Amino acid sequence: MANLKLSHIYKVYENGHKAVNDFSIDIADREFIVFVGPSGCGKSTTLRMIAGLETITAGDLFIGDTLVNDMEPKDRDIAMVFQSYALYPHMTVYENMAFGLRNRKMPEEEIKERVLKAAKILDIEEYLDRKPKAMSGGQRQRVALGRALVRNPKVFLLDEPLSNLDAKLRATMRTEITALHKSLKTTFIYVTHDQVEAMTMGTRIVVMKLGYVQQIDTPMNLYNEPYNKFVAGFIGTPQMNFFDVTLNRDGDRVYVTFSNGDTVTVPYEHVSKIHSSYLNGDKVVTFGIRPEHISLQKEGEGLKFIVTNVERLGNETIVYGKLGDHLGEFTMKDEGNNIIVKVIDRDDIEVGDVVYATPNPNKVHFFDAETEVTLMNKIPPFNTVEATVDGDRMLLLNKAVALPEAFCKALNGAEHFELNIPPHAIVEGNDFTLKVAHIEKVDNQQLAYLRNGDSYLFALVKDDVREGDSYSFSLLNEKINLNVNGEEVLKAVEDEVSLTGTFSKTEVKENGDRVLHFFYNIEDYTVEAAPEFGYKINSIDGDNCYKYTYRYAVNRDAIRLADNSEPGLSGKVMEYLDYGNIRFAKVDSAGQEYLIKVDPLFKADQVRVAFDSHEVSVYSTRIDMKLC
Ligand code: ADP
């Protein structure tokens, strides 16, 4: 039994190919985790790194509480089952299963006990004397599982174990492996390119594409709330339908207009998380609707299409069709604008029929047409609020509050502006009050829909806040960005300060031993790195690390003015940014500009800046990779 932690794991192969990027997940004991994605997306590489069959380029891998990056595969207490079974053809089933244990010099008595027990669980007791070639594919795969089982591993790793089996046997083995997982009460990590296997077996699924994790979630969350168009299209058969549309809000309805001019409507309440800038018809967005979430009428309203093919599968019927052109004309040859609908218990639809599709408004998806990311994030990334300058105050959310000096400077005389306020910049306070219209649990947080005129302000609130409450809050001004006429005039202050520098070591004699000390060097400032970080950078980049430049990302709260007695990075103060509740100096150290928090009355032309090296993350500047 074991939990696993993968923290910022990367794999760069020797030929420079970056197969896995920034893979992080906490896997609880007894979870059944599935890595799924198209061929070449990095699933096997990740699994092989967990097994210890492939080195980890950067990042930390923990099994239980132990860092195992450099631990031999045999010491990791894991067992791996391969697609190819990898059985020894000249050995009997018994010998195949006993082989690993004999290598470990386990007493024969105990080996026998374990092999018989595993054979019983897998229902292969009667084949123990056979050789693999006299067995079917399914039976061989059971032997391969048995060989893993006898080792009583903490973690089972399975790499496409069923892909050599025919469809029927695959379905049976799926159920058996799921049952095995339940009875063993062990952690399973399972790799497949088959989304049906992933959906039916996983307690959680990691969807990958081109070396990047796309979403980690339960099967139902992936299906209901895909983070992007790739996940939406990958999970579910037939695939989700996608259309280019524009959205127009009119009161409590949103009109979804297709490129041929056809329109369907969705209640605003179902799509209130979509940012208002997408709701005025200006931007093309991608509308997604699953085939099973569309109803069909022969007459009436909806999205009109011509039926081009019908597949009757018994209780369900798959209807294929094409939308009309902008004149409402249909042609069977027309490329694009395809639609697939899955209906239950209908046998009245024929090829050539013109029918009307109505999407279920509870099941609609919208994605940004360029980034392909959902527009209905569980936690909307930011709220946009309009404001007006009134002397030294600003009017927003029906209140006049102090206009921070940093805002005033950025506005440069403009009187109307927009604030983009992320939910985490809304904190308990006394400046504004809005009614809590609705509360939603998102992961371990509470998202409040604060009623703001005819739309909502989304905020993260404490557990004791209830629907119907009046919620009083203030804004963290430094976390807001400002727009004037759609142009960004002020960026939110980032949570980290990025500084570019080099890396060095010195060797000293301490009590007769030679000890290495490592340093981050930024301009004239040198700070000693934690030894484990130093060794890590050295082990990843080799001795070239002393020639490369690195990006040092310092936690915002850890960067400060240096004491007179300590070393510091000297810089020139370019300006001060006063946000009311917090004040920053913008400092320039030989071409690098960064913000540092200062007291309300602090003033100087030159400063020296210091930070604690434990608060630093180090990134490669050659390839986009976090080293530690
Ligand atoms: P998957 O299991 O998702 O099909 P893999 O993890 O096997 O994908 O491979 C991920 C990527 O890394 C692929 O582009 C593959 O070609 C590449 N790759 C795999 N092994 C090596 C290797 N030894 N050297 C270089 N590139 C590799």
XYZ file of C-alpha atoms and ligand atoms in Angstrom:
655
model
C 0.000 0.000 0.000
C 1.402 3.370 -0.905
C 0.694 6.873 -1.963
C 2.784 8.519 -4.676
C 3.718 12.080 -5.375
C 5.017 13.327 -8.700
C 6.253 16.889 -8.406
C 7.168 18.871 -11.558
C 8.465 15.803 -13.379
C 10.145 16.302 -16.772
C 11.679 13.884 -19.231
C 14.050 15.105 -21.892
C 15.502 12.236 -23.949
C 19.139 12.267 -24.976
C 18.216 13.383 -28.497
C 16.666 16.501 -26.917
C 13.060 15.327 -27.289
C 10.955 16.622 -24.426
C 8.534 13.766 -23.795
C 7.030 14.834 -20.451
C 6.537 18.384 -19.192
C 5.856 19.495 -15.640
C 3.837 16.448 -14.596
C 2.519 16.808 -11.049
C -0.003 14.644 -9.219
C -0.653 13.387 -5.713
C -1.888 9.803 -5.873
C -3.581 8.521 -2.738
C -3.140 5.005 -1.456
C -5.503 2.562 -3.227
C -6.341 4.866 -6.110
C -6.712 3.477 -9.611
C -5.077 6.129 -11.777
C -5.245 5.895 -15.559
C -2.914 7.798 -17.906
C -4.731 8.207 -21.208
C -3.981 10.036 -24.432
C -3.024 9.460 -28.042
C 0.085 7.535 -28.989
C 3.300 9.436 -28.235
C 1.842 11.751 -25.577
C 4.246 10.567 -22.860
C 2.145 8.026 -20.931
C 4.628 5.154 -21.049
C 7.563 7.438 -20.405
C 5.894 8.661 -17.214
C 5.045 5.129 -16.116
C 8.587 3.966 -16.842
C 9.987 6.826 -14.769
C 7.802 5.689 -11.867
C 9.058 2.141 -12.381
C 12.659 3.320 -12.462
C 13.208 2.028 -16.005
C 13.798 5.549 -17.282
C 15.722 8.338 -15.539
C 13.852 11.424 -14.389
C 15.337 14.548 -15.998
C 13.919 16.982 -13.434
C 11.362 16.871 -10.648
C 10.788 14.702 -7.584
C 9.117 11.311 -7.359
C 8.028 10.074 -3.956
C 6.663 6.630 -3.168
C 5.217 6.886 0.308
C 7.478 9.454 1.974
C 10.629 8.318 0.208
C 12.248 10.240 -2.627
C 12.965 7.475 -5.128
C 14.452 9.342 -8.128
C 17.745 7.523 -7.773
C 16.465 4.265 -6.314
C 16.929 1.045 -8.309
C 13.702 -0.380 -9.813
C 13.965 -3.520 -7.706
C 14.027 -1.488 -4.505
C 10.934 0.569 -5.313
C 8.424 -2.071 -4.235
C 6.433 -1.811 -7.427
C 5.501 -4.362 -10.073
C 4.988 -3.679 -13.736
C 2.815 -5.535 -16.222
C 3.611 -4.993 -19.894
C 1.523 -5.141 -23.037
C 3.800 -7.860 -24.420
C 3.368 -10.069 -21.297
C 7.166 -10.647 -21.365
C 6.798 -14.272 -20.244
C 9.676 -16.753 -20.530
C 8.551 -19.231 -23.212
C 10.640 -22.160 -21.939
C 9.245 -21.939 -18.405
C 5.921 -23.203 -17.106
C 3.368 -20.789 -15.719
C 4.443 -21.745 -12.207
C 8.100 -21.098 -13.006
C 7.298 -17.816 -14.693
C 5.469 -16.643 -11.615
C 8.122 -17.955 -9.243
C 11.079 -16.588 -11.222
C 11.297 -13.138 -9.644
C 10.875 -14.514 -6.149
C 13.583 -17.127 -6.667
C 15.891 -14.357 -7.816
C 15.257 -12.724 -4.496
C 16.194 -15.952 -2.743
C 12.791 -16.383 -1.153
C 12.310 -19.812 0.496
C 10.543 -22.283 -1.854
C 7.762 -22.833 0.681
C 6.802 -19.189 0.647
C 7.132 -18.970 -3.139
C 4.716 -21.867 -3.504
C 2.252 -20.279 -1.145
C 2.348 -16.983 -3.032
C 2.117 -18.518 -6.500
C -0.846 -20.705 -5.531
C -2.617 -17.790 -3.936
C -2.125 -15.574 -6.995
C -3.145 -18.408 -9.346
C -6.334 -18.814 -7.359
C -7.161 -15.104 -7.479
C -6.565 -15.071 -11.248
C -8.272 -18.402 -11.891
C -5.253 -20.019 -13.580
C -4.622 -22.816 -11.047
C -5.196 -25.512 -13.645
C -2.599 -24.092 -16.057
C 0.355 -23.926 -13.682
C 2.216 -26.732 -15.474
C 1.643 -25.366 -18.974
C 4.053 -23.326 -21.057
C 2.868 -19.916 -22.273
C 2.598 -20.973 -25.918
C -0.135 -23.445 -24.997
C -2.289 -20.669 -23.596
C -4.615 -18.035 -25.017
C -3.814 -14.317 -24.990
C -6.120 -13.699 -22.055
C -4.568 -16.526 -20.051
C -1.062 -15.261 -20.764
C -2.040 -11.809 -19.617
C -3.328 -13.368 -16.382
C 0.045 -15.034 -15.898
C 1.740 -11.672 -16.446
C -0.564 -10.196 -13.794
C 0.181 -13.169 -11.542
C 3.900 -12.575 -11.816
C 3.315 -9.031 -10.549
C 0.853 -10.177 -7.905
C 3.191 -12.665 -6.183
C 5.530 -9.843 -5.294
C 2.916 -8.133 -3.091
C 4.018 -4.757 -4.432
C 2.973 -1.441 -2.987
C 2.122 -0.156 -6.455
C 1.018 -1.915 -9.632
C 2.020 -0.335 -12.925
C 0.229 -1.607 -16.026
C 1.277 -0.503 -19.515
C -1.487 -1.143 -22.078
C -1.914 -4.671 -20.685
C -5.001 -5.448 -22.748
C -4.147 -4.056 -26.145
C -3.138 -7.452 -27.597
C -6.518 -8.983 -26.745
C -9.661 -9.024 -28.848
C -12.523 -6.679 -27.989
C -14.599 -9.203 -26.041
C -11.711 -10.468 -23.959
C -10.612 -6.890 -23.313
C -14.009 -6.141 -21.815
C -13.820 -9.211 -19.561
C -10.265 -8.464 -18.448
C -11.245 -4.862 -17.721
C -13.756 -6.089 -15.204
C -11.264 -8.583 -13.769
C -8.526 -5.997 -13.298
C -10.997 -3.630 -11.646
C -12.075 -6.440 -9.314
C -8.438 -7.298 -8.627
C -7.754 -3.691 -7.686
C -10.686 -3.731 -5.261
C -9.612 -6.967 -3.610
C -5.894 -6.140 -3.382
C -6.463 -2.681 -1.905
C -3.304 -1.453 -3.625
C -2.449 1.549 -5.756
C -2.763 0.922 -9.507
C -1.408 3.090 -12.303
C -2.631 2.032 -15.696
C -1.641 3.319 -19.128
C -3.980 3.113 -22.117
C -4.839 5.004 -25.287
C -8.415 3.716 -25.021
C -10.773 6.214 -23.425
C -13.373 3.522 -22.684
C -10.820 1.605 -20.600
C -9.886 4.835 -18.865
C -13.481 5.807 -18.100
C -14.541 2.376 -16.860
C -11.494 1.570 -14.734
C -10.020 4.766 -13.302
C -10.921 6.396 -10.024
C -9.101 9.354 -11.547
C -7.804 9.876 -15.056
C -4.854 11.900 -16.304
C -5.501 13.032 -19.878
C -2.258 13.801 -21.733
C -1.403 15.337 -25.094
C 2.041 15.973 -26.606
C 3.809 15.533 -23.273
C 1.535 17.839 -21.314
C -1.127 16.960 -18.765
C -4.442 18.374 -19.997
C -6.681 17.520 -17.044
C -6.631 15.272 -13.982
C -10.106 14.398 -12.803
C -12.688 11.730 -12.041
C -14.301 10.094 -15.087
C -17.571 11.963 -14.582
C -15.864 15.328 -14.149
C -13.899 14.794 -17.346
C -17.122 14.009 -19.139
C -19.165 16.827 -17.619
C -16.558 19.541 -17.211
C -13.754 19.084 -19.734
C -11.091 21.747 -19.255
C -10.421 22.154 -22.974
C -11.602 21.100 -26.411
C -9.049 18.283 -26.593
C -10.369 16.583 -23.436
C -13.949 17.245 -24.540
C -13.304 15.513 -27.864
C -11.199 12.700 -26.460
C -13.674 11.518 -23.821
C -17.006 10.133 -25.054
C -18.212 8.320 -28.185
C -19.439 9.374 -30.620
C -17.292 12.449 -30.192
C -18.667 15.766 -28.970
C -19.947 18.016 -31.793
C -18.080 21.311 -32.213
C -19.375 24.377 -34.040
C -18.121 27.929 -34.581
C -20.713 30.259 -33.096
C -21.160 33.740 -31.685
C -22.952 34.486 -28.425
C -25.278 37.376 -27.696
C -26.826 37.970 -24.333
C -30.263 39.523 -24.137
C -31.428 39.671 -20.512
C -31.864 36.166 -19.173
C -31.240 34.474 -22.533
C -28.112 33.905 -24.579
C -28.472 33.476 -28.349
C -26.063 30.984 -29.895
C -25.705 31.856 -33.585
C -24.133 29.331 -35.962
C -22.087 30.322 -39.008
C -25.085 29.592 -41.277
C -27.204 32.050 -39.291
C -29.263 29.461 -37.400
C -29.795 30.228 -33.727
C -30.560 28.338 -30.550
C -30.966 29.868 -27.096
C -29.579 28.953 -23.698
C -30.715 30.473 -20.364
C -28.082 32.914 -19.081
C -28.117 31.143 -15.703
C -26.514 28.071 -17.330
C -23.625 30.020 -18.813
C -23.160 32.822 -16.286
C -19.513 31.868 -15.781
C -18.704 32.888 -19.343
C -16.945 36.235 -19.263
C -19.103 39.107 -20.521
C -16.644 39.923 -23.333
C -17.739 36.715 -25.092
C -21.436 37.534 -24.824
C -21.719 40.543 -27.122
C -21.338 38.779 -30.478
C -17.810 40.112 -31.131
C -15.859 36.883 -30.845
C -16.219 33.539 -32.558
C -16.301 30.810 -29.897
C -16.396 27.022 -30.133
C -19.682 25.505 -29.049
C -19.534 21.861 -27.922
C -22.485 19.524 -27.430
C -22.372 15.762 -27.036
C -24.477 13.636 -29.437
C -26.470 12.265 -26.477
C -27.375 15.767 -25.298
C -29.328 16.780 -28.386
C -33.005 16.053 -28.927
C -34.547 15.833 -32.378
C -37.877 17.109 -33.624
C -39.314 16.666 -37.080
C -40.918 20.075 -36.944
C -40.536 23.237 -34.965
C -37.488 25.163 -33.859
C -33.835 24.528 -33.418
C -30.789 23.800 -35.456
C -31.995 22.545 -38.825
C -30.054 19.741 -40.548
C -30.415 17.063 -43.177
C -29.941 13.426 -42.186
C -27.113 11.811 -44.179
C -26.840 8.477 -42.383
C -28.659 6.533 -39.677
C -27.136 3.742 -37.567
C -29.693 1.725 -35.618
C -27.992 -0.087 -32.744
C -31.128 -1.442 -31.103
C -32.224 0.842 -28.305
C -30.093 3.740 -29.506
C -29.831 5.316 -32.921
C -26.926 7.397 -34.193
C -28.071 10.046 -36.627
C -25.477 11.745 -38.849
C -26.296 14.956 -40.627
C -25.170 18.217 -42.147
C -26.284 21.713 -41.282
C -27.679 23.835 -44.076
C -25.761 26.722 -45.670
C -26.534 30.351 -44.927
C -29.451 30.240 -47.377
C -30.914 27.264 -45.560
C -30.079 24.983 -48.491
C -28.766 21.474 -47.894
C -26.357 19.435 -49.884
C -25.258 15.940 -48.988
C -21.781 16.616 -50.396
C -21.090 19.730 -48.388
C -17.875 19.447 -46.384
C -17.857 20.458 -42.737
C -20.777 21.475 -40.561
C -21.383 17.870 -39.608
C -23.585 16.946 -36.697
C -24.004 13.642 -34.865
C -27.000 12.970 -32.631
C -27.636 9.949 -30.430
C -31.278 9.262 -29.733
C -32.928 6.494 -27.743
C -35.902 4.454 -28.920
C -36.559 6.330 -32.183
C -37.059 4.593 -35.467
C -38.831 7.389 -37.366
C -35.722 9.145 -38.684
C -34.636 8.407 -42.236
C -31.801 9.502 -44.487
C -32.859 12.652 -46.359
C -35.153 13.899 -43.564
C -34.754 17.516 -42.544
C -34.919 17.643 -38.738
C -34.488 20.148 -35.900
C -31.897 19.687 -33.166
C -32.264 21.170 -29.701
C -29.230 21.069 -27.389
C -29.921 20.342 -23.721
C -29.082 23.747 -22.151
C -27.701 22.033 -19.022
C -25.100 20.225 -21.105
C -23.616 22.882 -23.341
C -19.866 23.597 -23.519
C -18.079 26.658 -24.838
C -14.377 27.020 -25.585
C -12.185 29.937 -26.605
C -11.673 29.499 -30.351
C -7.928 30.176 -30.119
C -6.734 28.723 -26.806
C -9.410 25.973 -26.888
C -9.757 26.349 -23.112
C -13.247 26.206 -21.605
C -15.075 29.482 -21.112
C -16.934 27.888 -18.197
C -14.060 27.399 -15.781
C -15.105 25.985 -12.409
C -13.564 29.125 -10.944
C -13.732 31.957 -13.487
C -10.221 33.428 -13.888
C -11.410 37.006 -13.384
C -14.401 39.309 -13.072
C -14.643 42.498 -15.080
C -16.102 45.556 -13.390
C -16.509 49.041 -14.851
C -15.390 52.082 -12.924
C -15.272 55.866 -13.179
C -12.795 58.288 -11.672
C -14.337 60.884 -9.353
C -11.599 63.185 -8.018
C -9.396 61.123 -5.732
C -11.987 58.350 -5.607
C -13.247 55.700 -7.983
C -16.855 54.624 -8.401
C -17.421 50.918 -8.834
C -19.967 48.373 -7.627
C -22.164 51.339 -6.570
C -19.580 52.623 -4.096
C -16.966 55.371 -4.076
C -13.655 54.182 -2.678
C -10.154 55.649 -2.650
C -8.445 55.626 -6.054
C -5.037 54.030 -5.419
C -2.125 56.172 -6.568
C -0.835 53.278 -8.755
C -4.198 53.191 -10.575
C -4.269 56.964 -10.973
C -0.808 56.966 -12.557
C -1.668 54.123 -14.953
C -4.958 55.748 -16.014
C -3.056 58.824 -17.118
C -6.128 61.053 -17.102
C -8.643 58.475 -18.421
C -11.921 58.668 -16.502
C -13.566 55.390 -17.418
C -11.835 52.082 -17.014
C -12.326 48.392 -16.385
C -10.942 46.348 -13.526
C -10.192 42.672 -14.123
C -10.514 41.215 -10.649
C -9.555 37.574 -10.051
C -11.740 35.824 -7.445
C -8.790 35.502 -5.049
C -8.418 39.317 -5.035
C -11.812 39.615 -3.304
C -11.303 39.350 0.455
C -13.410 39.980 3.535
C -13.496 43.720 4.256
C -15.654 46.815 4.543
C -15.522 48.541 1.179
C -18.338 46.814 -0.719
C -21.395 44.709 0.054
C -23.251 42.404 -2.334
C -25.840 39.673 -1.838
C -24.754 36.041 -2.137
C -27.070 34.707 -4.862
C -25.610 31.242 -4.955
C -22.841 29.132 -3.418
C -21.024 26.343 -5.208
C -18.444 23.881 -3.877
C -15.442 23.727 -6.174
C -12.889 21.144 -5.062
C -12.175 22.224 -1.486
C -13.272 25.807 -1.944
C -16.521 27.750 -1.834
C -17.329 29.875 -4.860
C -19.872 32.613 -4.185
C -21.971 34.173 -6.935
C -22.314 37.762 -5.671
C -25.254 39.507 -7.308
C -23.980 42.536 -9.233
C -26.848 44.097 -11.191
C -27.883 41.564 -13.815
C -24.705 39.493 -13.581
C -22.379 38.054 -10.939
C -19.111 38.785 -9.249
C -17.366 35.492 -8.431
C -15.498 35.308 -5.127
C -13.925 32.576 -3.023
C -15.455 32.708 0.431
C -15.141 30.954 3.774
C -17.249 27.911 4.630
C -19.628 29.842 6.900
C -20.905 32.114 4.102
C -24.418 31.128 3.003
C -26.793 31.850 0.148
C -28.806 34.995 0.892
C -26.075 36.540 3.099
C -24.877 40.073 2.517
C -21.178 39.672 1.861
C -18.860 42.564 2.732
C -15.511 42.657 1.015
C -12.520 44.674 -0.113
C -10.235 44.289 -3.093
C -6.544 43.453 -3.159
C -5.730 46.255 -5.590
C -2.304 44.925 -6.526
C -3.850 41.706 -7.876
C -6.103 43.572 -10.329
C -5.295 44.612 -13.845
C -6.737 47.692 -15.492
C -7.954 48.306 -19.023
C -8.844 51.550 -20.734
C -10.827 51.114 -23.981
C -9.770 47.474 -24.135
C -6.033 48.297 -23.731
C -4.233 47.012 -20.675
C -2.713 49.936 -18.781
C -1.719 48.182 -15.563
C -0.730 44.564 -14.968
C -1.512 42.751 -11.738
C 1.571 42.316 -9.555
C 2.805 38.762 -10.009
C 3.255 36.352 -7.105
C 6.883 35.776 -7.988
C 9.841 37.964 -8.875
C 11.937 36.607 -11.736
C 15.673 37.334 -11.819
C 18.179 35.966 -14.282
C 21.618 34.923 -13.130
C 24.285 32.257 -13.028
C 25.212 29.357 -10.782
C 28.557 28.586 -9.168
C 30.282 26.374 -6.636
C 33.218 26.545 -4.294
C 34.971 23.686 -2.636
C 36.144 24.104 0.936
C 37.772 21.876 3.495
C 35.615 21.372 6.556
C 37.023 19.177 9.330
C 39.288 17.535 6.782
C 36.437 16.801 4.323
C 36.022 18.529 0.985
C 32.586 20.118 0.983
C 30.842 21.806 -1.964
C 28.936 25.039 -1.557
C 26.644 26.267 -4.345
C 25.592 29.838 -5.116
C 23.042 31.762 -7.127
C 24.680 34.839 -8.654
C 22.591 37.752 -9.836
C 24.670 40.706 -10.918
C 26.698 41.713 -7.848
C 24.630 39.599 -5.453
C 25.546 36.098 -4.379
C 23.328 33.940 -2.197
C 24.127 30.434 -1.073
C 21.784 27.766 -2.469
C 20.418 24.991 -0.298
C 22.854 22.087 -0.886
C 20.135 19.722 -2.151
C 19.102 22.326 -4.737
C 22.711 22.812 -5.776
C 23.303 19.108 -6.265
C 20.056 18.837 -8.184
C 20.969 21.572 -10.680
C 24.394 19.997 -11.085
C 22.932 16.549 -11.659
C 20.472 17.789 -14.289
C 22.719 20.066 -16.336
C 26.066 18.454 -15.527
C 29.121 20.705 -15.301
C 27.617 22.950 -17.975
C 25.505 24.340 -15.145
C 28.374 26.694 -14.303
C 28.143 28.201 -17.799
C 24.377 28.406 -18.224
C 22.074 31.188 -17.085
C 19.048 30.411 -14.924
C 15.808 32.094 -14.041
C 15.434 32.437 -10.303
C 11.783 32.861 -9.320
C 11.538 34.270 -5.836
C 8.336 34.092 -3.845
C 7.015 37.669 -3.679
C 6.838 37.680 0.135
C 10.431 36.509 0.441
C 12.091 39.347 -1.467
C 12.945 42.342 0.707
C 15.309 45.237 1.330
C 18.692 43.968 2.526
C 20.005 44.817 5.999
C 23.131 46.920 6.066
C 25.090 43.959 7.322
C 24.121 41.500 4.567
C 24.888 41.258 0.886
C 22.270 42.531 -1.539
C 21.454 43.066 -5.183
C 21.882 46.771 -5.779
C 19.461 48.576 -7.986
C 18.014 51.923 -8.874
C 14.448 52.802 -7.857
C 12.566 53.768 -11.026
C 9.257 54.621 -9.349
C 6.950 53.756 -6.486
C 3.616 52.018 -6.936
C 1.220 52.716 -4.085
C -1.878 50.482 -4.036
C -3.236 51.894 -0.778
C -3.010 48.664 1.182
C 0.449 47.830 -0.145
C 3.325 49.752 -1.741
C 6.085 48.635 -4.106
C 9.303 50.092 -5.436
C 10.056 49.300 -9.067
C 13.750 48.492 -9.069
C 16.183 48.226 -11.990
C 19.310 46.151 -11.528
C 21.251 46.343 -14.787
C 18.350 45.808 -17.140
C 16.124 43.586 -14.965
C 13.069 45.335 -13.591
C 11.162 43.965 -10.653
C 8.850 45.080 -7.863
C 9.721 44.901 -4.233
C 7.415 45.549 -1.286
C 8.335 48.635 0.785
C 6.909 50.535 3.769
C 4.437 53.396 3.140
C 6.984 56.149 3.766
C 10.135 54.527 2.434
C 12.043 56.642 -0.061
C 15.465 56.160 -1.645
C 17.091 56.387 -5.071
C 19.226 53.302 -4.637
C 18.324 50.123 -2.760
C 19.854 46.752 -2.037
C 17.586 43.720 -2.259
C 17.960 40.286 -0.635
C 16.049 37.043 -0.446
C 16.200 33.709 1.279
C 17.451 31.048 -1.135
C 14.932 28.531 0.256
C 12.157 30.599 -1.324
C 13.598 30.314 -4.830
C 12.490 28.071 -7.695
C 15.108 27.583 -10.396
C 14.161 27.336 -14.079
C 16.319 26.471 -17.060
C 16.549 29.289 -19.612
C 17.527 26.873 -22.406
C 14.450 24.669 -22.256
C 11.239 25.523 -20.457
C 11.823 23.387 -17.376
C 11.661 23.798 -13.612
C 14.790 22.316 -12.080
C 13.967 22.714 -8.394
P 2.940 7.000 -25.255
O 3.184 5.961 -24.214
O 1.980 8.044 -24.804
O 2.570 6.444 -26.578
P 5.778 7.484 -25.015
O 5.917 7.854 -23.593
O 6.164 6.105 -25.399
O 4.299 7.807 -25.503
O 6.633 8.494 -25.904
C 6.525 9.894 -25.760
C 7.403 10.581 -26.796
O 8.778 10.338 -26.507
C 7.175 10.087 -28.205
O 7.248 11.201 -29.078
C 8.320 9.137 -28.441
O 8.656 9.092 -29.808
C 9.415 9.757 -27.625
N 10.370 8.747 -27.123
C 10.083 7.611 -26.454
N 11.200 6.949 -26.115
C 12.241 7.669 -26.589
C 13.669 7.536 -26.574
N 14.255 6.505 -25.971
N 14.400 8.491 -27.160
C 13.827 9.557 -27.755
N 12.495 9.763 -27.804
C 11.701 8.837 -27.234
